[in-house]
C-alpha cells in the first residue's frame, strides 16, 4: 500500500494490510477490526510506477562515446588545424554534443551552467598545457577548441604538450558534459515528437552510436528477462528467507576476531552482562574441534558439521547483539538477534549429542532470553529460558567442565528480575506450558548417590536435576543448590547465594505490604478489598500471604539461609575466588551487589538521628561511586539496576535527615560542636555530589528501558536548596515509584499505612499514564520504525519457538 511504500516497510498485500490495521487499532485503542469499513484504515493501493531507464537507451548515459571520426576526416582536420584554420576544426565539431565554440569564447547550443562548466574545464586544461612548456599559442588555442568541440585532442597535440593523466581526466569530464547535453537534447526531441523517437535508431543522433548498437541489442534480452523476473509473482516466504540470508551474510564479518567493530561490540557485552555471569568464552572453530575429541577423529574446522558451526555462530551473534543493545544500537541489536535465531534453526540436536554442542546451543538460547528480558518481552524470555534448560537437562556434570553450573547460576540471578517484577506471583506470568511443555523430573542423566547435604536441604546438586525440578520451571526457587554444592565454581556459588538472598528479601517485602494492606482495611471499616489492594501496590492480598518455596527453605534453615548470612557467605566465597584465580578481574559486579545488599540489610543505629550507621553510609557511597566509574554495570542481567536505584533513594533519606539536622543548629556552640558541624557539612557535600551524579546516570538509563522495567523516577533536590529548613531537601513524595513492592518499600520508609496506600495508588496511576504516553501517537518516528522492525523480527522468533514446541512435544 502507499503508506508501507512511503515508510519502506513490508506490506502483506491485504485490504487493509497488517501495518495499517495495527496503526488504526493502536490509535483508537481497539483489540479487533471486525465490523469496521475498509475506508477507515486509509489503506490505499496506487498503481506502481516502473523504474529504470527508458527502453532503447541502455548504455548511453554512463558509457563514454567512441571516437566520433574516421581516420581520413581526422587527418584533414589535423592538417587544417596545423595551417591555422580554426573554422575547419569548428565545422568538424559542430553538432557533436550540441556544443560548438563560439566567437566570444563560449559554446553555441549549451546552457549557461554547461557553458560555465566547459569554460572552466577548458581554462584549467589550458593552464596545465602552458605549465607543461608549450610555447605555441596558436597550437594551444586550437588544441583547447578541438578538445571542447570534438571530445578528443589529436595525438600530435598531446605529444607536444605532454599531457599527464590528470589532464586526461579533465578531458574525460568535458566529454561527459557534452554527452549529457546530447542526452538532454534527445529527450527534448522525443517530447516534441510525441514519443515517436523512442524507437528511433541511435545512429540518427550521434555517429558513435553505431559502435554501441550491438551491445544495446545484446543487453536488451537480458534486461527484459530481468524485468520479467522482478515483476513476476514472488512468494512471501521466499522473499522473507532471502532477507534473512542477507541479514546473516551482512553481519557475518562481525563474528571474525579481526573485525574491530565486532570486537568493540563484544567488549560491551563482556563489560556489562558477562562481567557478572562469567560464562566461558565462546571457543573458535579450531578450539571447538580440539575440545570435541582431542583431535583423534581428524576433524578440522572446515569439516565441522553444519549444525555445530551454526551453534557457535548463534552464540556469537547473541553476545554481540547484547553488546549492541548495551551501546544503545537497537536496530543493529535486533538484526544480530535475528541472525542468531536464523542460525539456531539449523541446530538439530539429536539424541546422545556431544555435551560441548549441547552447551553451546543452551548458551545461545540463554543469551537470546537475556536479550528478550532487556526488551521487556516476558513471554519469549520464559520460552527461551525453558528451551535452554531443556538442553542443559541432557548434559551430565563433568569435573573438567563447569560451564553448565555457571549457566544455572546465571539463570538463577536473571530469574530474580522476573521474581521481583511480578512480586513472586506465578499467576501473573504468561502461560507457556502449552507451547513449551515443562521438563519431566525423571532420571534424565547420571544416577549419582544422594549426599547428606542434598537430603538435608531437599535439593539435588546435579545440574540436569536442578533444571528438571518442577518448582524451577518458571523461576528458581527454594534452597540454592549451586551454593550448597562444594564442587561448584566459587563465583557461581557466590552468585547463587546472592540470588537466594534477593528472593528472600522480596518475600519479606511482599509480607510487609500484605500486613500494611490488612491494617488499611481495618482502619477503613474492616475488609475494604479495594483499599487493601491499593495498599498492596495494586496486587492481590491473598497472593502476597502465600509462603513461597524460598521462604519455606529459609524458615527451615534460618541460621544458614537467612539473607544476612547468605550475603556474608557470598562475600567469603568471592574472596576465595579472587585469591585462587590468576586473572586480573576486579569482579566489580559481585562487589557492587554485596555492598548494596549489605547496606539494605543492616539495621540503622537508633542512637543516631539520621538512622544510618557509618558502615551503611560507606556501603551506599561505594555502590553509587562504582556505578559512576563503570556505568555498564547498570546493564547487568537481573535486578542490579533496581538495587542501584534503591541505593540512590536511601541517599535521599540521608540527605533529608542531614538537612533537618543542620536546620536545628543554632548560632551558639562550643569549639567541638563547630568541628562536628564542619565534618557534617563535608559529609553532606560528598553525599550530595554523589547523589547528583548517580541520579543523572539512572535517569539516562531509565529512558532507554521499556516502561514496565523502569525503576524509580527520582526527583531532583529543591531549587531553594538549604535555604528552606522547614521543607525536605528532596521531596520523595514526587517520586515516580517502581511497580515492585520491594522497591516501593525504600521510598515509603517511616510512612504510615494510610499514607503508603495513597502513594502506592498514585504511583499506579502515574505508571499507567506513562505507559499510554510512551505508546501513543506522540511517539517519535524513530521509535515507530524500531517497533515495526521488532514486530517483523518477532515473526522469526515465533517460528523458531513453534518449531521447538513441536520437537519437544513429540
PDB file of N, CA and C in Angstrom, residues 173-224:
ATOM      1  N   UNK A 173      36.028  14.530 -18.317  1.00  0.00           N
ATOM      2  CA  UNK A 173      34.904  15.279 -17.748  1.00  0.00           C
ATOM      3  C   UNK A 173      34.239  16.146 -18.817  1.00  0.00           C
ATOM      4  N   UNK A 174      35.059  16.769 -19.677  1.00  0.00           N
ATOM      5  CA  UNK A 174      34.482  17.564 -20.771  1.00  0.00           C
ATOM      6  C   UNK A 174      33.641  16.675 -21.679  1.00  0.00           C
ATOM      7  N   UNK A 175      34.160  15.485 -21.993  1.00  0.00           N
ATOM      8  CA  UNK A 175      33.405  14.551 -22.835  1.00  0.00           C
ATOM      9  C   UNK A 175      32.075  14.192 -22.202  1.00  0.00           C
ATOM     10  N   UNK A 176      32.099  13.960 -20.889  1.00  0.00           N
ATOM     11  CA  UNK A 176      30.855  13.552 -20.205  1.00  0.00           C
ATOM     12  C   UNK A 176      29.821  14.674 -20.214  1.00  0.00           C
ATOM     13  N   UNK A 177      30.257  15.933 -20.004  1.00  0.00           N
ATOM     14  CA  UNK A 177      29.307  17.047 -20.021  1.00  0.00           C
ATOM     15  C   UNK A 177      28.680  17.213 -21.399  1.00  0.00           C
ATOM     16  N   UNK A 178      29.489  17.056 -22.447  1.00  0.00           N
ATOM     17  CA  UNK A 178      28.945  17.164 -23.793  1.00  0.00           C
ATOM     18  C   UNK A 178      27.953  16.038 -24.076  1.00  0.00           C
ATOM     19  N   UNK A 179      28.291  14.861 -23.640  1.00  0.00           N
ATOM     20  CA  UNK A 179      27.384  13.734 -23.871  1.00  0.00           C
ATOM     21  C   UNK A 179      26.074  13.915 -23.114  1.00  0.00           C
ATOM     22  N   UNK A 180      26.151  14.443 -21.856  1.00  0.00           N
ATOM     23  CA  UNK A 180      24.949  14.685 -21.080  1.00  0.00           C
ATOM     24  C   UNK A 180      24.062  15.711 -21.763  1.00  0.00           C
ATOM     25  N   UNK A 181      24.673  16.738 -22.344  1.00  0.00           N
ATOM     26  CA  UNK A 181      23.886  17.736 -23.072  1.00  0.00           C
ATOM     27  C   UNK A 181      23.203  17.106 -24.288  1.00  0.00           C
ATOM     28  N   UNK A 182      23.896  16.182 -24.968  1.00  0.00           N
ATOM     29  CA  UNK A 182      23.287  15.492 -26.097  1.00  0.00           C
ATOM     30  C   UNK A 182      22.083  14.658 -25.658  1.00  0.00           C
ATOM     31  N   UNK A 183      22.200  14.034 -24.506  1.00  0.00           N
ATOM     32  CA  UNK A 183      21.068  13.254 -23.993  1.00  0.00           C
ATOM     33  C   UNK A 183      19.871  14.159 -23.723  1.00  0.00           C
ATOM     34  N   UNK A 184      20.121  15.361 -23.152  1.00  0.00           N
ATOM     35  CA  UNK A 184      19.019  16.279 -22.888  1.00  0.00           C
ATOM     36  C   UNK A 184      18.353  16.728 -24.176  1.00  0.00           C
ATOM     37  N   UNK A 185      19.160  16.991 -25.203  1.00  0.00           N
ATOM     38  CA  UNK A 185      18.570  17.378 -26.486  1.00  0.00           C
ATOM     39  C   UNK A 185      17.733  16.257 -27.079  1.00  0.00           C
ATOM     40  N   UNK A 186      18.212  15.022 -26.941  1.00  0.00           N
ATOM     41  CA  UNK A 186      17.462  13.887 -27.462  1.00  0.00           C
ATOM     42  C   UNK A 186      16.135  13.740 -26.740  1.00  0.00           C
ATOM     43  N   UNK A 187      16.137  13.951 -25.408  1.00  0.00           N
ATOM     44  CA  UNK A 187      14.891  13.864 -24.648  1.00  0.00           C
ATOM     45  C   UNK A 187      13.916  14.943 -25.080  1.00  0.00           C
ATOM     46  N   UNK A 188      14.443  16.147 -25.355  1.00  0.00           N
ATOM     47  CA  UNK A 188      13.567  17.226 -25.824  1.00  0.00           C
ATOM     48  C   UNK A 188      12.964  16.900 -27.178  1.00  0.00           C
ATOM     49  N   UNK A 189      13.747  16.301 -28.061  1.00  0.00           N
ATOM     50  CA  UNK A 189      13.240  15.905 -29.376  1.00  0.00           C
ATOM     51  C   UNK A 189      12.156  14.853 -29.236  1.00  0.00           C
ATOM     52  N   UNK A 190      12.354  13.904 -28.311  1.00  0.00           N
ATOM     53  CA  UNK A 190      11.344  12.855 -28.129  1.00  0.00           C
ATOM     54  C   UNK A 190      10.049  13.429 -27.578  1.00  0.00           C
ATOM     55  N   UNK A 191      10.176  14.427 -26.702  1.00  0.00           N
ATOM     56  CA  UNK A 191       8.974  15.036 -26.120  1.00  0.00           C
ATOM     57  C   UNK A 191       8.175  15.796 -27.171  1.00  0.00           C
ATOM     58  N   UNK A 192       8.882  16.539 -28.027  1.00  0.00           N
ATOM     59  CA  UNK A 192       8.186  17.317 -29.061  1.00  0.00           C
ATOM     60  C   UNK A 192       7.563  16.439 -30.122  1.00  0.00           C
ATOM     61  N   UNK A 193       8.139  15.286 -30.364  1.00  0.00           N
ATOM     62  CA  UNK A 193       7.609  14.410 -31.414  1.00  0.00           C
ATOM     63  C   UNK A 193       6.583  13.436 -30.879  1.00  0.00           C
ATOM     64  N   UNK A 194       6.172  13.592 -29.594  1.00  0.00           N
ATOM     65  CA  UNK A 194       5.129  12.730 -29.056  1.00  0.00           C
ATOM     66  C   UNK A 194       5.580  11.346 -28.755  1.00  0.00           C
ATOM     67  N   UNK A 195       6.854  11.165 -28.509  1.00  0.00           N
ATOM     68  CA  UNK A 195       7.351   9.857 -28.114  1.00  0.00           C
ATOM     69  C   UNK A 195       7.662   8.953 -29.267  1.00  0.00           C
ATOM     70  N   UNK A 196       7.572   9.466 -30.522  1.00  0.00           N
ATOM     71  CA  UNK A 196       7.844   8.607 -31.670  1.00  0.00           C
ATOM     72  C   UNK A 196       9.323   8.317 -31.830  1.00  0.00           C
ATOM     73  N   UNK A 197      10.165   9.142 -31.175  1.00  0.00           N
ATOM     74  CA  UNK A 197      11.608   8.946 -31.322  1.00  0.00           C
ATOM     75  C   UNK A 197      12.149   7.894 -30.388  1.00  0.00           C
ATOM     76  N   UNK A 198      11.301   7.286 -29.556  1.00  0.00           N
ATOM     77  CA  UNK A 198      11.794   6.299 -28.604  1.00  0.00           C
ATOM     78  C   UNK A 198      12.358   5.101 -29.325  1.00  0.00           C
ATOM     79  N   UNK A 199      11.669   4.684 -30.372  1.00  0.00           N
ATOM     80  CA  UNK A 199      12.131   3.510 -31.114  1.00  0.00           C
ATOM     81  C   UNK A 199      13.109   3.860 -32.215  1.00  0.00           C
ATOM     82  N   UNK A 200      13.506   5.124 -32.318  1.00  0.00           N
ATOM     83  CA  UNK A 200      14.425   5.540 -33.379  1.00  0.00           C
ATOM     84  C   UNK A 200      15.810   4.972 -33.139  1.00  0.00           C
ATOM     85  N   UNK A 201      16.461   4.629 -34.216  1.00  0.00           N
ATOM     86  CA  UNK A 201      17.811   4.081 -34.104  1.00  0.00           C
ATOM     87  C   UNK A 201      18.753   5.169 -33.613  1.00  0.00           C
ATOM     88  N   UNK A 202      19.660   4.776 -32.706  1.00  0.00           N
ATOM     89  CA  UNK A 202      20.549   5.759 -32.103  1.00  0.00           C
ATOM     90  C   UNK A 202      21.575   6.295 -33.081  1.00  0.00           C
ATOM     91  N   UNK A 203      21.718   5.687 -34.243  1.00  0.00           N
ATOM     92  CA  UNK A 203      22.689   6.191 -35.214  1.00  0.00           C
ATOM     93  C   UNK A 203      22.266   7.523 -35.800  1.00  0.00           C
ATOM     94  N   UNK A 204      20.960   7.900 -35.677  1.00  0.00           N
ATOM     95  CA  UNK A 204      20.491   9.171 -36.211  1.00  0.00           C
ATOM     96  C   UNK A 204      20.810  10.331 -35.296  1.00  0.00           C
ATOM     97  N   UNK A 205      21.249  10.061 -34.065  1.00  0.00           N
ATOM     98  CA  UNK A 205      21.525  11.141 -33.126  1.00  0.00           C
ATOM     99  C   UNK A 205      22.993  11.398 -32.940  1.00  0.00           C
ATOM    100  N   UNK A 206      23.814  10.374 -33.058  1.00  0.00           N
ATOM    101  CA  UNK A 206      25.247  10.565 -32.849  1.00  0.00           C
ATOM    102  C   UNK A 206      26.012   9.543 -33.667  1.00  0.00           C
ATOM    103  N   UNK A 207      27.126   9.937 -34.240  1.00  0.00           N
ATOM    104  CA  UNK A 207      27.891   8.989 -35.059  1.00  0.00           C
ATOM    105  C   UNK A 207      28.447   7.845 -34.247  1.00  0.00           C
ATOM    106  N   UNK A 208      28.640   8.041 -32.959  1.00  0.00           N
ATOM    107  CA  UNK A 208      29.260   6.989 -32.157  1.00  0.00           C
ATOM    108  C   UNK A 208      28.298   5.894 -31.777  1.00  0.00           C
ATOM    109  N   UNK A 209      26.997   6.092 -32.024  1.00  0.00           N
ATOM    110  CA  UNK A 209      26.034   5.083 -31.589  1.00  0.00           C
ATOM    111  C   UNK A 209      26.133   3.798 -32.377  1.00  0.00           C
ATOM    112  N   UNK A 210      26.727   3.841 -33.567  1.00  0.00           N
ATOM    113  CA  UNK A 210      26.848   2.624 -34.341  1.00  0.00           C
ATOM    114  C   UNK A 210      27.731   1.610 -33.657  1.00  0.00           C
ATOM    115  N   UNK A 211      28.686   2.090 -32.898  1.00  0.00           N
ATOM    116  CA  UNK A 211      29.577   1.155 -32.210  1.00  0.00           C
ATOM    117  C   UNK A 211      28.926   0.552 -30.986  1.00  0.00           C
ATOM    118  N   UNK A 212      27.932   1.260 -30.388  1.00  0.00           N
ATOM    119  CA  UNK A 212      27.252   0.754 -29.184  1.00  0.00           C
ATOM    120  C   UNK A 212      25.972   0.005 -29.496  1.00  0.00           C
ATOM    121  N   UNK A 213      25.540   0.046 -30.757  1.00  0.00           N
ATOM    122  CA  UNK A 213      24.281  -0.609 -31.102  1.00  0.00           C
ATOM    123  C   UNK A 213      24.305  -2.110 -30.860  1.00  0.00           C
ATOM    124  N   UNK A 214      25.334  -2.853 -31.253  1.00  0.00           N
ATOM    125  CA  UNK A 214      25.309  -4.296 -30.973  1.00  0.00           C
ATOM    126  C   UNK A 214      25.277  -4.597 -29.475  1.00  0.00           C
ATOM    127  N   UNK A 215      25.953  -3.773 -28.712  1.00  0.00           N
ATOM    128  CA  UNK A 215      25.932  -4.022 -27.263  1.00  0.00           C
ATOM    129  C   UNK A 215      24.542  -3.784 -26.698  1.00  0.00           C
ATOM    130  N   UNK A 216      23.835  -2.746 -27.164  1.00  0.00           N
ATOM    131  CA  UNK A 216      22.472  -2.500 -26.689  1.00  0.00           C
ATOM    132  C   UNK A 216      21.556  -3.650 -27.054  1.00  0.00           C
ATOM    133  N   UNK A 217      21.703  -4.147 -28.306  1.00  0.00           N
ATOM    134  CA  UNK A 217      20.864  -5.271 -28.709  1.00  0.00           C
ATOM    135  C   UNK A 217      21.189  -6.513 -27.909  1.00  0.00           C
ATOM    136  N   UNK A 218      22.434  -6.619 -27.487  1.00  0.00           N
ATOM    137  CA  UNK A 218      22.822  -7.792 -26.697  1.00  0.00           C
ATOM    138  C   UNK A 218      22.272  -7.717 -25.279  1.00  0.00           C
ATOM    139  N   UNK A 219      22.249  -6.472 -24.710  1.00  0.00           N
ATOM    140  CA  UNK A 219      21.775  -6.320 -23.337  1.00  0.00           C
ATOM    141  C   UNK A 219      20.253  -6.297 -23.241  1.00  0.00           C
ATOM    142  N   UNK A 220      19.567  -5.977 -24.344  1.00  0.00           N
ATOM    143  CA  UNK A 220      18.117  -5.837 -24.273  1.00  0.00           C
ATOM    144  C   UNK A 220      17.407  -7.119 -23.838  1.00  0.00           C
ATOM    145  N   UNK A 221      17.723  -8.304 -24.383  1.00  0.00           N
ATOM    146  CA  UNK A 221      17.044  -9.517 -23.895  1.00  0.00           C
ATOM    147  C   UNK A 221      17.329  -9.793 -22.430  1.00  0.00           C
ATOM    148  N   UNK A 222      18.573  -9.514 -21.974  1.00  0.00           N
ATOM    149  CA  UNK A 222      18.877  -9.745 -20.574  1.00  0.00           C
ATOM    150  C   UNK A 222      18.060  -8.821 -19.673  1.00  0.00           C
ATOM    151  N   UNK A 223      17.944  -7.538 -20.087  1.00  0.00           N
ATOM    152  CA  UNK A 223      17.140  -6.609 -19.302  1.00  0.00           C
ATOM    153  C   UNK A 223      15.669  -7.032 -19.291  1.00  0.00           C
ATOM    154  N   UNK A 224      15.158  -7.473 -20.430  1.00  0.00           N
ATOM    155  CA  UNK A 224      13.762  -7.907 -20.478  1.00  0.00           C
ATOM    156  C   UNK A 224      13.524  -9.109 -19.576  1.00  0.00           C
TER     157      UNK A 224
END
